[in-house]
Coordinates of C-alpha atoms in Angstrom, one line a residue:
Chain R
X649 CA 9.9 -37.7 4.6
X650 CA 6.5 -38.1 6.4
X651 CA 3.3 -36.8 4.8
X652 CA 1.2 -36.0 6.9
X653 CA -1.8 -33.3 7.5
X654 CA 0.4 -31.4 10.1
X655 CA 3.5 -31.2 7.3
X656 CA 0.1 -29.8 4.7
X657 CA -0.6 -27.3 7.3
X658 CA 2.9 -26.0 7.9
X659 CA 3.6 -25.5 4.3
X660 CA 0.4 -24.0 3.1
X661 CA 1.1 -21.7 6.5
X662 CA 4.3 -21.1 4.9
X663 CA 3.2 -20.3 1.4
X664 CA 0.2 -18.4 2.7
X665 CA 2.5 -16.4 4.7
X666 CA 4.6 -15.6 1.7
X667 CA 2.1 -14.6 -0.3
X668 CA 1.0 -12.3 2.4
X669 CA -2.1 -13.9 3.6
X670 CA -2.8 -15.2 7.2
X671 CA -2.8 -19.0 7.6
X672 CA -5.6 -20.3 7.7
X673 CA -6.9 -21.7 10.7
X674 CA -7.6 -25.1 10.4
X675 CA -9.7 -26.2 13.3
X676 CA -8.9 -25.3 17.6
X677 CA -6.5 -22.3 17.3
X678 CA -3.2 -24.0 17.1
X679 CA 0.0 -22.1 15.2
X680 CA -1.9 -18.5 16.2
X681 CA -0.9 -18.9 20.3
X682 CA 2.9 -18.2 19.4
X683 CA 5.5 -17.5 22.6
X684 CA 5.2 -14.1 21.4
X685 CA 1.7 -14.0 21.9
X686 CA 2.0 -16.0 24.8
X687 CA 4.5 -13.3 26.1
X688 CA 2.3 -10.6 25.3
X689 CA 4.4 -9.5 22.2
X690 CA 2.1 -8.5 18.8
X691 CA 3.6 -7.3 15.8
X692 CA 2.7 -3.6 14.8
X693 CA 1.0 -2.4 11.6
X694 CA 1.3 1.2 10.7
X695 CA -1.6 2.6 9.1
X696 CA -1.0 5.5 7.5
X697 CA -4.3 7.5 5.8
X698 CA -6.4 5.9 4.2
X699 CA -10.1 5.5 3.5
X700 CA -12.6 2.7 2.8
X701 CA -15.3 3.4 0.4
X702 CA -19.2 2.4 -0.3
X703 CA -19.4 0.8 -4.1
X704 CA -21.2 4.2 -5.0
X705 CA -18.7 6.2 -4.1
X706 CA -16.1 3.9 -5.9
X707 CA -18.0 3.9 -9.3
X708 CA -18.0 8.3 -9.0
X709 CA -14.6 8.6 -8.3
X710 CA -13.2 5.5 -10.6
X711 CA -15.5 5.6 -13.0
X712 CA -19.1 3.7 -13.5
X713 CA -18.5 0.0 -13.4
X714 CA -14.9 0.5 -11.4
X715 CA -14.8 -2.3 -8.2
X716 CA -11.8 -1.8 -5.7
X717 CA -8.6 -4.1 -7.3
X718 CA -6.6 -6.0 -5.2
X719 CA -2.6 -3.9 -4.6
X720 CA -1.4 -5.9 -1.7
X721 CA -3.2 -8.5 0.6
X722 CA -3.6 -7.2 4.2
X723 CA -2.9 -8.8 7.3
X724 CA -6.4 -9.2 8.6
X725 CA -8.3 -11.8 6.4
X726 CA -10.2 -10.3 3.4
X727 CA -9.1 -7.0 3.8
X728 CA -6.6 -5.5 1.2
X729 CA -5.0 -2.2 -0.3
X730 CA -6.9 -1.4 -3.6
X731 CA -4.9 -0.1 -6.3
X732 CA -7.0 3.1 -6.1
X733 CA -6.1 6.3 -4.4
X734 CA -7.6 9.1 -3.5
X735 CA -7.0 12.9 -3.2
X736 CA -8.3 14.7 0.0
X737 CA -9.5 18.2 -0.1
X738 CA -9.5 20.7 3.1
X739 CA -11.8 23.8 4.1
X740 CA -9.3 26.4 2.3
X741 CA -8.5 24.1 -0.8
X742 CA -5.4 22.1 0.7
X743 CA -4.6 18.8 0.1
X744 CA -3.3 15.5 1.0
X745 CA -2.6 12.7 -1.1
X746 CA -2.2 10.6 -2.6
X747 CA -4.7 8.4 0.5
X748 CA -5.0 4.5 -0.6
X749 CA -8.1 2.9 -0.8
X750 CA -8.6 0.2 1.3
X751 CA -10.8 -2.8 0.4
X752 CA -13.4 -4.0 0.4
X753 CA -16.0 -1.9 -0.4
X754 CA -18.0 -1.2 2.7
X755 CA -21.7 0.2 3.7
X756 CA -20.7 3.6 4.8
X757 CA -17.5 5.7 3.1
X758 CA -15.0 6.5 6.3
X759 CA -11.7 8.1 5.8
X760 CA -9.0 8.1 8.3
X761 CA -5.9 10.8 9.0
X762 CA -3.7 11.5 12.0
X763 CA -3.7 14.5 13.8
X764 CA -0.7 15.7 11.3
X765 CA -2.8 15.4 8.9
X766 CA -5.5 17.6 10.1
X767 CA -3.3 20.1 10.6
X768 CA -1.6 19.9 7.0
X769 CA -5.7 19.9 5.3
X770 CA -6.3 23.3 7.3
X771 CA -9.2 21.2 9.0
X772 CA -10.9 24.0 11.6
X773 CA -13.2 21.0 13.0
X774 CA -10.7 18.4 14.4
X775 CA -12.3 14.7 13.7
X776 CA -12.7 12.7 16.6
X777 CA -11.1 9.6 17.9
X778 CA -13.5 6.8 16.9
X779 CA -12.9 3.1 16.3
X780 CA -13.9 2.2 12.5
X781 CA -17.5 2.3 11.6
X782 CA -18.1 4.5 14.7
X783 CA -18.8 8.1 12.6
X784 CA -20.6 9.8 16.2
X785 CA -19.7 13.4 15.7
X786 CA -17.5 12.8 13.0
X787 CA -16.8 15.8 10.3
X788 CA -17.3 15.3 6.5
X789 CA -14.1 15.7 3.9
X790 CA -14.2 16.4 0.1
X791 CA -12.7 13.2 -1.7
X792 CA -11.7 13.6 -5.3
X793 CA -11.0 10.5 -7.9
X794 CA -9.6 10.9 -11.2
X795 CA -13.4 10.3 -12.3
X796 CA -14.7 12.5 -10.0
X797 CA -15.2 13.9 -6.4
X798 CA -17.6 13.3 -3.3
X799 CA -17.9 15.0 -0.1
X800 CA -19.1 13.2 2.6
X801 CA -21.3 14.7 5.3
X802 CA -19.7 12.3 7.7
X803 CA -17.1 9.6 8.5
X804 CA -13.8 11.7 8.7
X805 CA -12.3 10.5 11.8
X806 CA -9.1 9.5 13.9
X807 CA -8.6 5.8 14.1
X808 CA -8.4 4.9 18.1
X809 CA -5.6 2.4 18.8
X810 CA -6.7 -0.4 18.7
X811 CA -5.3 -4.6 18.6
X812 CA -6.4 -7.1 16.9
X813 CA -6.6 -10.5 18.1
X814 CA -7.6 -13.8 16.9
X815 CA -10.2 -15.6 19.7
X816 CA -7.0 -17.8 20.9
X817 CA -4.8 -15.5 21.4
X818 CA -6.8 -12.9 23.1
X819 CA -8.1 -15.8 25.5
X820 CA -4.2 -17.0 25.9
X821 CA -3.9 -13.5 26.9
X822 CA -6.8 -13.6 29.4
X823 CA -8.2 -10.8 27.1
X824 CA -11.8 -10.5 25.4
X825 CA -13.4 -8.6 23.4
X826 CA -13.0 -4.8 24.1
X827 CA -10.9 -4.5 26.9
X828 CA -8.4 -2.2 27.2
X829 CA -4.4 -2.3 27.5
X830 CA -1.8 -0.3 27.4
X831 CA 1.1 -0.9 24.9
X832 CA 4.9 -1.0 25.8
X833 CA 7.3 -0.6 22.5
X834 CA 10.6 -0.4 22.6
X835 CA 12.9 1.6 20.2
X836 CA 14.7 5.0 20.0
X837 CA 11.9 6.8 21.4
X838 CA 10.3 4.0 23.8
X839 CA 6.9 4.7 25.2
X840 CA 3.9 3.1 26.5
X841 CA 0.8 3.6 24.8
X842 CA -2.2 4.1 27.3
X843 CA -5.6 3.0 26.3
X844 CA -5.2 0.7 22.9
X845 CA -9.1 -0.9 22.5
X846 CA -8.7 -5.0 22.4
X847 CA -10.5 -6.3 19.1
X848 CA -10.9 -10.2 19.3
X849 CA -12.5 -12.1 16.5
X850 CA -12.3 -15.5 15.1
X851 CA -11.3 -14.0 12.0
X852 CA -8.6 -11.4 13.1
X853 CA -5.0 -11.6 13.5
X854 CA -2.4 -10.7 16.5
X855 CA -2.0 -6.8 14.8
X856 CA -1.7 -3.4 16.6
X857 CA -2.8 -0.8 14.4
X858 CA -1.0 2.7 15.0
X859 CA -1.7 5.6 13.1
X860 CA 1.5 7.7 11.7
X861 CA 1.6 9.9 14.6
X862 CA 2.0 7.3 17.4
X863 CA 4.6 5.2 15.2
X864 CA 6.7 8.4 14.4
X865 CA 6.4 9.4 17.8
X866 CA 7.7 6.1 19.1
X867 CA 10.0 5.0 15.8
X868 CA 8.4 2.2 15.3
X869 CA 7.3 0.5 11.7
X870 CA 5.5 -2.3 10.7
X871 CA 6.3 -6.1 12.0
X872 CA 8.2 -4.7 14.9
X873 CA 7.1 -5.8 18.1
X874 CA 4.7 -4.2 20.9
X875 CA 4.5 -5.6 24.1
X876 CA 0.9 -5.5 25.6
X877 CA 0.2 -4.2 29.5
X878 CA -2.5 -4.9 31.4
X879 CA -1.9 -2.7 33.7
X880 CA 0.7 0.0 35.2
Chain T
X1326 CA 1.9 12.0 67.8
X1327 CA 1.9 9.7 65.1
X1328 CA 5.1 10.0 63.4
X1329 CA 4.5 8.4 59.8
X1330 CA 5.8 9.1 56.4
X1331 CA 2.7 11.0 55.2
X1332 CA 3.8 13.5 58.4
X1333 CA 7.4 13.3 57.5
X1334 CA 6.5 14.4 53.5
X1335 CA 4.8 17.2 55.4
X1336 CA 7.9 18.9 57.3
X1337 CA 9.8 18.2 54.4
X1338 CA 7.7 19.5 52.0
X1339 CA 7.5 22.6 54.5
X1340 CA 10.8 22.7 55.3
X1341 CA 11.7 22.6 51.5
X1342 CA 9.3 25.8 50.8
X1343 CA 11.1 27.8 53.3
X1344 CA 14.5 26.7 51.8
X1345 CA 12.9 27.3 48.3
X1346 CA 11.6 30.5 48.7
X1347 CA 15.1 32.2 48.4
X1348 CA 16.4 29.9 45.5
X1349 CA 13.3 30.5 43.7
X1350 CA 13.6 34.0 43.7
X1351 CA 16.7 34.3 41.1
X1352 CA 17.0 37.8 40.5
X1353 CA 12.9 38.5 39.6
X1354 CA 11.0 38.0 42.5
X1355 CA 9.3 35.2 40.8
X1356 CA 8.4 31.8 42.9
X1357 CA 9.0 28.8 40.4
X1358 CA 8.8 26.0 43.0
X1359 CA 5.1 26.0 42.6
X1360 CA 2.2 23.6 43.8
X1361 CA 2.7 21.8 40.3
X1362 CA 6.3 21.3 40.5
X1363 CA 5.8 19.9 44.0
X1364 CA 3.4 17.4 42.0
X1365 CA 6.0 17.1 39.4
X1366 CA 3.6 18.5 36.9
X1367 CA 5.3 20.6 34.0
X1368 CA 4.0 22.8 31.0
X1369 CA 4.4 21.4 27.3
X1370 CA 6.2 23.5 24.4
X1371 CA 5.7 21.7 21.6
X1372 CA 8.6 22.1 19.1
X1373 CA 7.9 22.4 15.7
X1374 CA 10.6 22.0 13.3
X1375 CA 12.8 24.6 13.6
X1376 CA 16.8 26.1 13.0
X1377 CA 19.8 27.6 14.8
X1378 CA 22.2 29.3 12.6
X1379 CA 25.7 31.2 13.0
X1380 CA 26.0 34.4 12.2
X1381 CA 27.8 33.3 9.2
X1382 CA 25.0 31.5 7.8
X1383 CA 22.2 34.6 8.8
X1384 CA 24.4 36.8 6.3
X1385 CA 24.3 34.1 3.3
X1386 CA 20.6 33.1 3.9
X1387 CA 19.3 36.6 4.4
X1388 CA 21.3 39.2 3.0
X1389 CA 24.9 40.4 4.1
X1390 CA 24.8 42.8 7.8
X1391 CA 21.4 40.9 8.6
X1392 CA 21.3 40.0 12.0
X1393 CA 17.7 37.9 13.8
X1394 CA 14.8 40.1 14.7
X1395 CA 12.7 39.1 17.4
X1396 CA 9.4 37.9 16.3
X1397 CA 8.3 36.3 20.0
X1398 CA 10.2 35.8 22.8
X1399 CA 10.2 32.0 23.7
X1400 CA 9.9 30.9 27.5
X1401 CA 13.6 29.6 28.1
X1402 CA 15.2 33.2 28.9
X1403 CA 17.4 35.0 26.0
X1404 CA 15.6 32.2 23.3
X1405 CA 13.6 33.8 20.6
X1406 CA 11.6 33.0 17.3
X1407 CA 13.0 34.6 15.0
X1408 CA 11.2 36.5 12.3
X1409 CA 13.2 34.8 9.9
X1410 CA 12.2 31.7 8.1
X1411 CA 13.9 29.4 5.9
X1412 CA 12.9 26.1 3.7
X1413 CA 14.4 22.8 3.9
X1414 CA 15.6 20.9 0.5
X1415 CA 15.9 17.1 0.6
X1416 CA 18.0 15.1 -1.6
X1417 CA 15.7 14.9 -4.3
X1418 CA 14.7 17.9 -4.2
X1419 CA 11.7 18.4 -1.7
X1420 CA 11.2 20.7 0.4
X1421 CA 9.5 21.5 3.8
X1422 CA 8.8 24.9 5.1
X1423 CA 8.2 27.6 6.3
X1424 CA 10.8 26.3 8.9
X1425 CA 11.6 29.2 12.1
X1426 CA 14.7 30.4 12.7
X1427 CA 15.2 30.7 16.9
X1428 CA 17.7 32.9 18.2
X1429 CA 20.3 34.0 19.5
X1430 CA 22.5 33.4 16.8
X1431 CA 25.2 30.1 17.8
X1432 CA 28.6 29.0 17.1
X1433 CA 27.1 25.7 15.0
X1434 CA 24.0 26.1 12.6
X1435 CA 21.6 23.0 13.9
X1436 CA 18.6 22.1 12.1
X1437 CA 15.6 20.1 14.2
X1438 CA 13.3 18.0 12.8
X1439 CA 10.5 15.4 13.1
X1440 CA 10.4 12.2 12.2
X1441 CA 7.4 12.5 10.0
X1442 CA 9.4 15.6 8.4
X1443 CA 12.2 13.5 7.6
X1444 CA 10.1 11.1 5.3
X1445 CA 8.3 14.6 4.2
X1446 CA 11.8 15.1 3.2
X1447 CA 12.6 12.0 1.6
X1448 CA 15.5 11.8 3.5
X1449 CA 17.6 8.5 2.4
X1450 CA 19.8 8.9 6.0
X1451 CA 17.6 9.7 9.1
X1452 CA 19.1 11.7 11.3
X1453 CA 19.5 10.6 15.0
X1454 CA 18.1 11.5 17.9
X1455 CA 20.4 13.8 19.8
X1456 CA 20.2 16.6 22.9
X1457 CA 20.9 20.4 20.9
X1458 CA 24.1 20.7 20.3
X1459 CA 25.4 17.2 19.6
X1460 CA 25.7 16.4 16.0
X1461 CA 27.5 13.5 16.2
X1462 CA 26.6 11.2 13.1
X1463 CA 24.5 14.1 12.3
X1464 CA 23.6 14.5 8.6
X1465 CA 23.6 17.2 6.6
X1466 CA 20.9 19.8 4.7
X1467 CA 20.7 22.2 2.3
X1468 CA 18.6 25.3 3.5
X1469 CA 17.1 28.0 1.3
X1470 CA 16.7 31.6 2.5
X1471 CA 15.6 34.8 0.1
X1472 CA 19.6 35.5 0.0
X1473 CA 21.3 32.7 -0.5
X1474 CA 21.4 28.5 0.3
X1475 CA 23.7 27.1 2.4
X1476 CA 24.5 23.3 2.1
X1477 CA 25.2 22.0 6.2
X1478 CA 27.5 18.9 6.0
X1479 CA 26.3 18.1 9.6
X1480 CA 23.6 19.3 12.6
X1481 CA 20.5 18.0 11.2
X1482 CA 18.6 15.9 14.0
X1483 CA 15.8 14.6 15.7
X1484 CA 15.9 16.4 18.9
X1485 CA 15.7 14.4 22.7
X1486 CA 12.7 14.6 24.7
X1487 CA 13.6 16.6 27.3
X1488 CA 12.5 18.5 30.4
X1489 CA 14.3 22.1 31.1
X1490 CA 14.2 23.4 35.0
X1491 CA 15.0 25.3 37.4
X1492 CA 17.9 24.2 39.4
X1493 CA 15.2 25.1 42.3
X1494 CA 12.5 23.7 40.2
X1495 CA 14.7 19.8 40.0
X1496 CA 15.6 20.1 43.3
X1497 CA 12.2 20.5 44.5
X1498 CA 11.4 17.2 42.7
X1499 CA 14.8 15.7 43.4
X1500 CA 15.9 15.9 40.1
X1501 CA 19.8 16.8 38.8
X1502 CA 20.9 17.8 35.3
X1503 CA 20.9 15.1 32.9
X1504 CA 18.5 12.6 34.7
X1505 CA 16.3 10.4 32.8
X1506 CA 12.6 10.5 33.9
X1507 CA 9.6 9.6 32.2
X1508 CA 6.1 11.5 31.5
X1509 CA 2.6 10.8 31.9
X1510 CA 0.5 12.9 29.3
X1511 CA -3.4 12.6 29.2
X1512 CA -5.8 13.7 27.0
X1513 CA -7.4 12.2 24.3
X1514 CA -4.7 9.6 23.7
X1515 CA -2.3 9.6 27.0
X1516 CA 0.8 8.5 26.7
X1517 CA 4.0 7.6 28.9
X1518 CA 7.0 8.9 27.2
X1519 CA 10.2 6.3 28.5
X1520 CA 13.5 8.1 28.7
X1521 CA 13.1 11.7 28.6
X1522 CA 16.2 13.4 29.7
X1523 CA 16.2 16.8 32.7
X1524 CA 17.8 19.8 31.3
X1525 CA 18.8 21.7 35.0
X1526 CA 20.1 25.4 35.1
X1527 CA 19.7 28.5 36.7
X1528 CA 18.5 30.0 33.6
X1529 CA 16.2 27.2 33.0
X1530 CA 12.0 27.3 33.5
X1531 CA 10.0 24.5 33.8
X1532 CA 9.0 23.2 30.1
X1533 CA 8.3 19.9 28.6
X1534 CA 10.2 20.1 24.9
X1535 CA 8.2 17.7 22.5
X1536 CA 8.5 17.3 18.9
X1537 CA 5.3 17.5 16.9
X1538 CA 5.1 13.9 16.5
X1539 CA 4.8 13.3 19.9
X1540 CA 2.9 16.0 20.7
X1541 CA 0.4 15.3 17.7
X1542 CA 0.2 11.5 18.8
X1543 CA -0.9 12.4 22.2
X1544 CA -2.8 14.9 21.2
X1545 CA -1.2 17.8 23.7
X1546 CA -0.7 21.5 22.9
X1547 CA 1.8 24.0 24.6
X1548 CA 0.7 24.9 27.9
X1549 CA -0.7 22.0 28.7
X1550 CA 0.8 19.9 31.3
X1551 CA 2.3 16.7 31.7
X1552 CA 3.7 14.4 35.0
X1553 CA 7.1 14.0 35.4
X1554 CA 7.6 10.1 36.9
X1555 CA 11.0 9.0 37.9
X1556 CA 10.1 5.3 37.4
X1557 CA 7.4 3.2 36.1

């Protein structure tokens, strides 16, 4: 058997990719340009609610001292699911839970929900459609812990679709930064998703993110594939 | 003269309004081949999850001699929601409700819901996707009125997109019962939904029947309307 660097980087892809972390890339952007992506095709990832928190807001609801613990390793490179969950607390006292906390901590607490989930809090203000970070007219929601609870003033919003692309394979693509596509995917309920925001970054991975509404409209799950559309 | 197809769409379009006029006019005096039926442009009902039951099944659920009350008339002619409501029991023992009863009364209890219900449901076996009335591979569900439960061994499913018309109404957009279209929705998050199927019928008027996770991941309410296409 030959040892070489190529054989290194296939296995530690391999293990990495077992152990649910993105291979690292080691150098131009090899391994990431896949036929799929060369076709177009990008694996879903279903994001059901969820919210990221500031360390302040960790240490009231976890308890003084508490940092976000690692649950499960997510696709995108750093990011994870923290062991900690929250509980979400409407205008008239309903509530939705339990919403995972997703790490890590961050400058500004932002919590995301479908449109189902509005609905099943009671919300009478309906959050916007925002891409993460973007909290422009977006409502407050009361977050309890089992330490304790914190309503935020803002930062309650719908994620907008959005795809995540490494640099390499956005330019394989003939994507950049912030362009829009639509989204074909396949599947009992086949539609095509108008509008999804293109995220390239030398640190992301080939990922649409769905909320729960589009997926269950559409029957789709995670690691299925989505086939990206330039145009109609 | 120029004779062009923009001129020919114009006598036909003329013609077709004279021909219409009489079709249109079943029995009420209403016209339902209007400008946005020309366009192909139909109103949304969204469909929440919902029940059918037999007579049979009124008596167990509700008390023996009750029959459906009318709470509101639905669009479709004869259709009604009920005033009665029933809950839904999973197998282990969830439940999900208030669900409406529609009416008339049928030969087959059938039980519609959404995808997102079914894992509200905890549903091991999710039901297919089927056109009313078609419960093959259909699951069962246990439903709870103040009476009585009754255990379905079949008729639970996830109900088709589908369009109902006017036999004028299709034939003004040269449609026939049981074609497949698809439909543009914009809004906030526009869609296409592939593979919708036309329900055509002399009692039919123009609706767009959506389940709430479609509805909720486009972000359209009833009334609002949505573009037939016959291909992409």
């Amino acid at each position: 058997m030959q040892w070489d660097d190529s054989l290194v980087d296939r296995i530690v892809n391999a293990v990495m990719e077992r152990l649910g972390q993105p291979a690292a890339q080691s150098g131009s952007g090899e391994n990431l340009v896949t036929p799929d992506i060369r076709a177009g095709r990008v694996p879903v990832g279903v994001s059901a609610r969820h919210c990221h928190l500031t360390p302040e807001h960790v240490e009231i609801l976890f308890g003084a001292g508490t940092k976000l613990s690692v649950f499960k390793p997510l696709l995108q490179p750093g990011e994870f699911a923290s062991e900690q969950q929250v509980t979400l607390v409407g205008p008239t006292g309903k509530t939705l839970g339990p919403v995972r906390v997703l790490g890590p901590e961050r400058k500004a607490s932002q919590v995301e929900i479908s449109l189902t989930d509005c609905f099943a809090l009671g919300l009478k203000r309906i959050p916007p459609i925002r891409p993460s970070g973007d909290h422009r007219d977006a409502p407050g929601i009361t977050i309890v812990g089992p330490a304790g609870a914190v309503t935020l003033q803002t930062g309650l919003i719908r994620a907008n679709r959005h795809v995540h692309l490494h640099l390499s394979q956005a330019e394989a693509m003939g994507l950049k930064d912030n362009d829009t596509v639509h989204v074909r995917i396949e599947g009992e309920r086949p539609a095509v998703l108008l509008g999804v925001q293109v995220r390239a970054h030398k640190n992301f991975r080939a990922q649409l993110h769905l909320d729960t509404d589009d997926a269950n409209a559409v029957g789709v799950k995670s690691g299925d594939l989505a086939t990206l559309i330039k145009s109609l």
